[in-house]
PDB file of C-alpha atoms in Angstrom:
ATOM      1  CA  THR A  25      13.188   6.347 -10.740  1.00  0.00           C
ATOM      2  CA  ASP A  26      12.316   9.864  -9.750  1.00  0.00           C
ATOM      3  CA  GLU A  27      11.663  10.556  -6.094  1.00  0.00           C
ATOM      4  CA  SER A  28       7.861  10.672  -6.386  1.00  0.00           C
ATOM      5  CA  ASP A  29       7.697   6.988  -7.556  1.00  0.00           C
ATOM      6  CA  VAL A  30       9.269   5.461  -4.494  1.00  0.00           C
ATOM      7  CA  HIS A  31       6.915   4.706  -1.674  1.00  0.00           C
ATOM      8  CA  ASP A  32       8.845   5.222   1.480  1.00  0.00           C
ATOM      9  CA  GLU A  33       6.273   3.860   3.862  1.00  0.00           C
ATOM     10  CA  LEU A  34       5.803   0.222   4.813  1.00  0.00           C
TER      11      LEU A  34
ATOM     12  CA  MET B   8      10.201   9.319   9.680  1.00  0.00           C
ATOM     13  CA  ASN B   9       7.955  10.781  12.479  1.00  0.00           C
ATOM     14  CA  ILE B  10       6.954   9.355  15.774  1.00  0.00           C
ATOM     15  CA  PHE B  11       3.438   8.424  14.556  1.00  0.00           C
ATOM     16  CA  ARG B  12       4.866   6.335  11.757  1.00  0.00           C
ATOM     17  CA  LEU B  13       7.468   4.724  13.932  1.00  0.00           C
ATOM     18  CA  ALA B  14       4.798   3.913  16.597  1.00  0.00           C
ATOM     19  CA  GLY B  15       2.604   2.590  13.852  1.00  0.00           C
ATOM     20  CA  ASP B  16       5.427   0.248  12.433  1.00  0.00           C
ATOM     21  CA  MET B  17       6.281  -0.915  15.948  1.00  0.00           C
ATOM     22  CA  THR B  18       2.603  -1.599  16.730  1.00  0.00           C
ATOM     23  CA  HIS B  19       2.330  -3.497  13.413  1.00  0.00           C
ATOM     24  CA  LEU B  20       5.462  -5.465  14.252  1.00  0.00           C
ATOM     25  CA  ALA B  21       4.065  -6.230  17.828  1.00  0.00           C
ATOM     26  CA  SER B  22       0.785  -7.589  16.252  1.00  0.00           C
ATOM     27  CA  VAL B  23       2.794  -9.915  14.079  1.00  0.00           C
ATOM     28  CA  LEU B  24       5.050 -11.010  16.938  1.00  0.00           C
ATOM     29  CA  VAL B  25       2.031 -11.603  19.273  1.00  0.00           C
ATOM     30  CA  LEU B  26       0.512 -13.881  16.639  1.00  0.00           C
ATOM     31  CA  LEU B  27       3.846 -15.756  16.040  1.00  0.00           C
ATOM     32  CA  LEU B  28       4.332 -15.995  19.748  1.00  0.00           C
ATOM     33  CA  LYS B  29       0.878 -17.389  20.304  1.00  0.00           C
ATOM     34  CA  ILE B  30       1.167 -20.044  17.420  1.00  0.00           C
ATOM     35  CA  HIS B  31       4.761 -20.942  18.299  1.00  0.00           C
ATOM     36  CA  THR B  32       4.349 -21.373  22.105  1.00  0.00           C
ATOM     37  CA  ILE B  33       0.951 -22.789  22.647  1.00  0.00           C
ATOM     38  CA  LYS B  34       1.093 -24.608  19.271  1.00  0.00           C
ATOM     39  CA  SER B  35      -2.405 -23.432  18.463  1.00  0.00           C
ATOM     40  CA  CYS B  36      -4.063 -21.115  15.969  1.00  0.00           C
ATOM     41  CA  ALA B  37      -7.586 -21.453  17.431  1.00  0.00           C
ATOM     42  CA  GLY B  38      -9.625 -18.344  16.633  1.00  0.00           C
ATOM     43  CA  ILE B  39      -7.097 -17.139  13.943  1.00  0.00           C
ATOM     44  CA  SER B  40      -8.371 -16.853  10.380  1.00  0.00           C
ATOM     45  CA  LEU B  41      -6.029 -18.443   7.852  1.00  0.00           C
ATOM     46  CA  LYS B  42      -7.716 -16.470   5.191  1.00  0.00           C
ATOM     47  CA  THR B  43      -6.705 -13.238   6.795  1.00  0.00           C
ATOM     48  CA  GLN B  44      -3.213 -14.423   7.069  1.00  0.00           C
ATOM     49  CA  GLU B  45      -3.102 -15.510   3.402  1.00  0.00           C
ATOM     50  CA  LEU B  46      -4.425 -12.076   2.439  1.00  0.00           C
ATOM     51  CA  TYR B  47      -1.733 -10.402   4.512  1.00  0.00           C
ATOM     52  CA  ALA B  48       0.945 -12.539   2.996  1.00  0.00           C
ATOM     53  CA  LEU B  49      -0.289 -11.399  -0.530  1.00  0.00           C
ATOM     54  CA  VAL B  50      -0.453  -7.747   0.604  1.00  0.00           C
ATOM     55  CA  PHE B  51       3.204  -7.850   1.588  1.00  0.00           C
ATOM     56  CA  ALA B  52       4.260  -9.843  -1.441  1.00  0.00           C
ATOM     57  CA  THR B  53       2.629  -7.276  -3.836  1.00  0.00           C
ATOM     58  CA  ARG B  54       3.670  -4.254  -1.852  1.00  0.00           C
ATOM     59  CA  TYR B  55       7.322  -5.034  -1.326  1.00  0.00           C
ATOM     60  CA  LEU B  56       8.143  -5.820  -4.987  1.00  0.00           C
ATOM     61  CA  ASP B  57      10.622  -2.933  -4.816  1.00  0.00           C
ATOM     62  CA  LEU B  58      12.488  -4.639  -1.980  1.00  0.00           C
ATOM     63  CA  PHE B  59      15.566  -5.234  -4.125  1.00  0.00           C
ATOM     64  CA  THR B  60      15.148  -2.427  -6.644  1.00  0.00           C
ATOM     65  CA  ASP B  61      14.580   0.805  -4.419  1.00  0.00           C
ATOM     66  CA  TYR B  62      16.751   0.997  -1.459  1.00  0.00           C
ATOM     67  CA  ILE B  63      15.297   3.579   1.053  1.00  0.00           C
ATOM     68  CA  SER B  64      16.944   2.728   4.309  1.00  0.00           C
ATOM     69  CA  LEU B  65      18.188  -0.177   6.352  1.00  0.00           C
ATOM     70  CA  TYR B  66      15.158   0.140   8.587  1.00  0.00           C
ATOM     71  CA  ASN B  67      12.821   0.013   5.553  1.00  0.00           C
ATOM     72  CA  THR B  68      14.470  -3.017   4.061  1.00  0.00           C
ATOM     73  CA  LEU B  69      14.714  -4.831   7.449  1.00  0.00           C
ATOM     74  CA  MET B  70      11.055  -4.274   8.277  1.00  0.00           C
ATOM     75  CA  LYS B  71       9.937  -5.423   4.915  1.00  0.00           C
ATOM     76  CA  LEU B  72      11.916  -8.634   5.242  1.00  0.00           C
ATOM     77  CA  ILE B  73      10.439  -9.166   8.769  1.00  0.00           C
ATOM     78  CA  PHE B  74       6.854  -8.660   7.530  1.00  0.00           C
ATOM     79  CA  LEU B  75       7.404 -10.959   4.572  1.00  0.00           C
ATOM     80  CA  VAL B  76       8.988 -13.752   6.446  1.00  0.00           C
ATOM     81  CA  SER B  77       6.578 -13.596   9.403  1.00  0.00           C
ATOM     82  CA  SER B  78       3.389 -13.447   7.276  1.00  0.00           C
ATOM     83  CA  PHE B  79       4.421 -16.381   5.142  1.00  0.00           C
ATOM     84  CA  SER B  80       5.620 -18.343   8.091  1.00  0.00           C
ATOM     85  CA  ILE B  81       2.317 -17.833   9.897  1.00  0.00           C
ATOM     86  CA  VAL B  82       0.504 -19.160   6.790  1.00  0.00           C
ATOM     87  CA  TRP B  83       2.859 -22.097   6.668  1.00  0.00           C
ATOM     88  CA  TYR B  84       2.382 -22.903  10.403  1.00  0.00           C
ATOM     89  CA  ILE B  85      -1.396 -22.949  10.129  1.00  0.00           C
ATOM     90  CA  ARG B  86      -1.415 -24.896   6.875  1.00  0.00           C
ATOM     91  CA  HIS B  87       1.480 -27.393   7.334  1.00  0.00           C
ATOM     92  CA  HIS B  88       2.600 -27.635  10.951  1.00  0.00           C
ATOM     93  CA  LYS B  89       1.418 -31.034  12.187  1.00  0.00           C
ATOM     94  CA  ILE B  90       0.182 -29.791  15.516  1.00  0.00           C
ATOM     95  CA  VAL B  91      -0.895 -26.255  14.742  1.00  0.00           C
ATOM     96  CA  ARG B  92      -2.958 -27.213  11.775  1.00  0.00           C
ATOM     97  CA  ARG B  93      -5.172 -29.481  13.906  1.00  0.00           C
ATOM     98  CA  SER B  94      -6.329 -26.319  15.810  1.00  0.00           C
ATOM     99  CA  TYR B  95      -7.368 -24.578  12.636  1.00  0.00           C
ATOM    100  CA  ASP B  96     -11.136 -24.382  12.491  1.00  0.00           C
ATOM    101  CA  LYS B  97     -11.711 -24.428   8.695  1.00  0.00           C
ATOM    102  CA  ASP B  98     -15.512 -24.987   9.078  1.00  0.00           C
ATOM    103  CA  GLN B  99     -15.798 -21.584  10.761  1.00  0.00           C
ATOM    104  CA  ASP B 100     -13.208 -19.755   8.653  1.00  0.00           C
ATOM    105  CA  THR B 101     -15.452 -19.667   5.588  1.00  0.00           C
ATOM    106  CA  PHE B 102     -15.142 -16.093   4.319  1.00  0.00           C
ATOM    107  CA  ARG B 103     -14.789 -16.249   0.478  1.00  0.00           C
ATOM    108  CA  HIS B 104     -11.603 -14.189   0.599  1.00  0.00           C
ATOM    109  CA  TYR B 105     -10.851 -14.763  -3.070  1.00  0.00           C
ATOM    110  CA  PHE B 106     -13.811 -12.581  -3.757  1.00  0.00           C
ATOM    111  CA  LEU B 107     -11.863  -9.699  -2.135  1.00  0.00           C
ATOM    112  CA  VAL B 108      -8.783 -10.203  -4.304  1.00  0.00           C
ATOM    113  CA  LEU B 109     -10.337  -9.578  -7.782  1.00  0.00           C
ATOM    114  CA  PRO B 110     -12.317  -6.428  -6.991  1.00  0.00           C
ATOM    115  CA  CYS B 111      -9.228  -4.975  -5.275  1.00  0.00           C
ATOM    116  CA  PHE B 112      -7.126  -5.786  -8.251  1.00  0.00           C
ATOM    117  CA  LEU B 113      -9.695  -4.289 -10.695  1.00  0.00           C
ATOM    118  CA  LEU B 114     -10.015  -1.234  -8.610  1.00  0.00           C
ATOM    119  CA  ALA B 115      -6.231  -0.892  -8.614  1.00  0.00           C
ATOM    120  CA  LEU B 116      -6.252  -1.031 -12.425  1.00  0.00           C
ATOM    121  CA  VAL B 117      -8.733   1.818 -12.574  1.00  0.00           C
ATOM    122  CA  ILE B 118      -7.738   3.995  -9.596  1.00  0.00           C
ATOM    123  CA  ASN B 119      -3.991   4.370  -9.127  1.00  0.00           C
ATOM    124  CA  GLU B 120      -1.333   7.046  -9.109  1.00  0.00           C
ATOM    125  CA  LYS B 121       0.560   5.760 -12.152  1.00  0.00           C
ATOM    126  CA  PHE B 122      -0.269   2.942 -14.574  1.00  0.00           C
ATOM    127  CA  THR B 123       2.865   0.809 -14.150  1.00  0.00           C
ATOM    128  CA  VAL B 124       3.077  -2.791 -12.943  1.00  0.00           C
ATOM    129  CA  LYS B 125       4.837  -1.816  -9.681  1.00  0.00           C
ATOM    130  CA  GLU B 126       2.420   1.030  -8.959  1.00  0.00           C
ATOM    131  CA  ILE B 127      -0.613  -1.062  -9.698  1.00  0.00           C
ATOM    132  CA  MET B 128       0.565  -3.947  -7.578  1.00  0.00           C
ATOM    133  CA  TRP B 129       1.384  -1.485  -4.803  1.00  0.00           C
ATOM    134  CA  THR B 130      -2.159   0.098  -5.069  1.00  0.00           C
ATOM    135  CA  PHE B 131      -3.696  -3.391  -5.091  1.00  0.00           C
ATOM    136  CA  SER B 132      -1.892  -4.183  -1.881  1.00  0.00           C
ATOM    137  CA  LEU B 133      -3.291  -1.066  -0.298  1.00  0.00           C
ATOM    138  CA  TYR B 134      -6.918  -1.931  -1.156  1.00  0.00           C
ATOM    139  CA  LEU B 135      -6.380  -5.543  -0.188  1.00  0.00           C
ATOM    140  CA  GLU B 136      -4.948  -4.611   3.189  1.00  0.00           C
ATOM    141  CA  ALA B 137      -7.991  -2.426   3.837  1.00  0.00           C
ATOM    142  CA  VAL B 138     -10.221  -5.610   3.638  1.00  0.00           C
ATOM    143  CA  ALA B 139      -7.880  -8.273   4.716  1.00  0.00           C
ATOM    144  CA  ILE B 140      -9.195  -8.263   8.239  1.00  0.00           C
ATOM    145  CA  LEU B 141     -12.771  -9.160   7.290  1.00  0.00           C
ATOM    146  CA  PRO B 142     -12.322 -12.985   7.438  1.00  0.00           C
ATOM    147  CA  GLN B 143     -10.824 -12.540  10.826  1.00  0.00           C
ATOM    148  CA  LEU B 144     -13.572 -10.252  12.125  1.00  0.00           C
ATOM    149  CA  VAL B 145     -16.280 -12.640  10.741  1.00  0.00           C
ATOM    150  CA  LEU B 146     -14.476 -15.545  12.530  1.00  0.00           C
ATOM    151  CA  LEU B 147     -14.442 -13.606  15.786  1.00  0.00           C
ATOM    152  CA  GLN B 148     -18.147 -12.919  15.465  1.00  0.00           C
ATOM    153  CA  ARG B 149     -18.661 -16.648  14.963  1.00  0.00           C
ATOM    154  CA  THR B 150     -16.470 -18.070  17.616  1.00  0.00           C
ATOM    155  CA  ARG B 151     -17.513 -15.431  20.092  1.00  0.00           C
ATOM    156  CA  ASN B 152     -15.088 -16.483  22.775  1.00  0.00           C
ATOM    157  CA  ILE B 153     -12.013 -14.491  21.996  1.00  0.00           C
ATOM    158  CA  ASP B 154      -8.836 -15.465  23.687  1.00  0.00           C
ATOM    159  CA  ASN B 155      -6.544 -12.671  24.939  1.00  0.00           C
ATOM    160  CA  LEU B 156      -3.842 -13.156  22.393  1.00  0.00           C
ATOM    161  CA  THR B 157      -6.224 -13.072  19.462  1.00  0.00           C
ATOM    162  CA  GLY B 158      -7.915  -9.980  20.875  1.00  0.00           C
ATOM    163  CA  GLN B 159      -4.528  -8.278  21.322  1.00  0.00           C
ATOM    164  CA  TYR B 160      -3.466  -9.250  17.870  1.00  0.00           C
ATOM    165  CA  VAL B 161      -6.589  -7.636  16.169  1.00  0.00           C
ATOM    166  CA  PHE B 162      -6.385  -4.658  18.452  1.00  0.00           C
ATOM    167  CA  LEU B 163      -2.663  -3.929  17.586  1.00  0.00           C
ATOM    168  CA  LEU B 164      -3.425  -4.523  13.924  1.00  0.00           C
ATOM    169  CA  GLY B 165      -6.117  -1.815  13.983  1.00  0.00           C
ATOM    170  CA  ALA B 166      -4.101   0.442  16.165  1.00  0.00           C
ATOM    171  CA  TYR B 167      -1.178   0.477  13.672  1.00  0.00           C
ATOM    172  CA  ARG B 168      -3.283   1.851  10.919  1.00  0.00           C
ATOM    173  CA  SER B 169      -4.849   4.447  13.182  1.00  0.00           C
ATOM    174  CA  LEU B 170      -1.245   5.626  14.054  1.00  0.00           C
ATOM    175  CA  TYR B 171      -0.529   5.731  10.284  1.00  0.00           C
ATOM    176  CA  ILE B 172      -3.506   8.161   9.806  1.00  0.00           C
ATOM    177  CA  LEU B 173      -1.858  10.485  12.343  1.00  0.00           C
ATOM    178  CA  ASN B 174       1.406  10.058  10.382  1.00  0.00           C
ATOM    179  CA  TRP B 175      -0.378  11.044   7.159  1.00  0.00           C
ATOM    180  CA  ILE B 176      -1.883  14.101   8.818  1.00  0.00           C
ATOM    181  CA  TYR B 177       1.560  15.056  10.187  1.00  0.00           C
ATOM    182  CA  ARG B 178       3.327  14.587   6.836  1.00  0.00           C
ATOM    183  CA  TYR B 179       0.508  16.466   5.031  1.00  0.00           C
ATOM    184  CA  PHE B 180       1.311  19.601   7.206  1.00  0.00           C
ATOM    185  CA  THR B 181       5.014  19.207   7.299  1.00  0.00           C
ATOM    186  CA  GLU B 182       5.827  18.091   3.721  1.00  0.00           C
ATOM    187  CA  PRO B 183       4.614  20.451   1.016  1.00  0.00           C
ATOM    188  CA  HIS B 184       3.950  18.040  -1.731  1.00  0.00           C
ATOM    189  CA  TYR B 185       2.903  15.041   0.313  1.00  0.00           C
ATOM    190  CA  VAL B 186      -0.541  14.111  -0.981  1.00  0.00           C
ATOM    191  CA  HIS B 187      -1.618  10.516  -1.394  1.00  0.00           C
ATOM    192  CA  TRP B 188      -5.429  10.361  -1.536  1.00  0.00           C
ATOM    193  CA  ILE B 189      -5.464   6.692  -2.336  1.00  0.00           C
ATOM    194  CA  THR B 190      -3.362   5.733   0.584  1.00  0.00           C
ATOM    195  CA  TRP B 191      -5.418   7.987   2.899  1.00  0.00           C
ATOM    196  CA  ILE B 192      -8.840   6.797   1.852  1.00  0.00           C
ATOM    197  CA  SER B 193      -7.904   3.132   1.845  1.00  0.00           C
ATOM    198  CA  GLY B 194      -6.186   3.562   5.280  1.00  0.00           C
ATOM    199  CA  LEU B 195      -9.258   5.230   6.591  1.00  0.00           C
ATOM    200  CA  VAL B 196     -11.568   2.576   5.382  1.00  0.00           C
ATOM    201  CA  GLN B 197      -9.341  -0.083   6.955  1.00  0.00           C
ATOM    202  CA  THR B 198      -9.381   1.693  10.342  1.00  0.00           C
ATOM    203  CA  LEU B 199     -13.170   2.146  10.180  1.00  0.00           C
ATOM    204  CA  LEU B 200     -13.602  -1.632   9.734  1.00  0.00           C
ATOM    205  CA  TYR B 201     -12.006  -2.022  13.179  1.00  0.00           C
ATOM    206  CA  ALA B 202     -14.223   0.672  14.841  1.00  0.00           C
ATOM    207  CA  ASP B 203     -16.790  -1.751  16.293  1.00  0.00           C
ATOM    208  CA  PHE B 204     -14.139  -4.176  17.387  1.00  0.00           C
ATOM    209  CA  PHE B 205     -12.336  -1.380  19.166  1.00  0.00           C
ATOM    210  CA  TYR B 206     -15.569  -0.379  20.862  1.00  0.00           C
ATOM    211  CA  TYR B 207     -16.189  -3.894  22.266  1.00  0.00           C
ATOM    212  CA  TYR B 208     -12.493  -4.326  22.998  1.00  0.00           C
ATOM    213  CA  PHE B 209     -12.497  -1.157  25.058  1.00  0.00           C
ATOM    214  CA  GLN B 210     -15.782  -2.014  26.775  1.00  0.00           C
ATOM    215  CA  SER B 211     -14.448  -5.436  27.862  1.00  0.00           C
ATOM    216  CA  TRP B 212     -11.243  -3.843  28.992  1.00  0.00           C
ATOM    217  CA  LYS B 213     -13.132  -1.112  31.019  1.00  0.00           C
ATOM    218  CA  ASN B 214     -15.664  -3.478  32.659  1.00  0.00           C
ATOM    219  CA  ASN B 215     -12.903  -6.054  33.060  1.00  0.00           C
ATOM    220  CA  VAL B 216     -15.062  -8.712  31.430  1.00  0.00           C
ATOM    221  CA  LYS B 217     -14.069 -11.244  28.695  1.00  0.00           C
ATOM    222  CA  LEU B 218     -14.272  -9.724  25.232  1.00  0.00           C
ATOM    223  CA  GLU B 219     -17.372 -10.782  23.467  1.00  0.00           C
ATOM    224  CA  LEU B 220     -18.573  -9.582  20.091  1.00  0.00           C
ATOM    225  CA  PRO B 221     -22.380  -9.444  19.546  1.00  0.00           C
ATOM    226  CA  ALA B 222     -23.631 -12.164  17.192  1.00  0.00           C
TER     227      ALA B 222
END
């Protein structure tokens, strides 16, 4: 998955 | 990671620990809305689907596990623990929280950043979290006498999202492509729902009187 897909906040 | 987000996560963690502490030590859930706790368990279950697929950091994974385990164990305590369940006031906790789930899901189908299962579930969890506190706020209005731990729980829960708003502002100005309107708007709506509670919480703290919400 490209970076933008991943949600890094809880 | 910035200080606002870390403070937000710690405040969120504190709210859950205050609630678990209350339920575990005094074996009571008086004044706590089971409906809100069920909605929060659903929020975490639908938001952390990527728990095993996308590894971001140890912190991220650890916090997700803590939120999942704590939210589901709170629901278990209130529903099944032989002593705690007796203090659950189901006649007062009557908010039709299922009526919140469907609109949030439909909205997530229509307004999302990407039409994939994971993204729609994530967006659904954002919308649901924005309104998950409603059963609890309604219950507080009804029961009027708010014990300290419950008041602190709701206060910390509202404060965490306010800190997240500062985090979004900080990231917007420091990270060039950081734009998430859906997150920002739903987070803002969530915080606004706490506004009147904050007002009365602050008044009671300032005048050093017991926290009471107007009927």
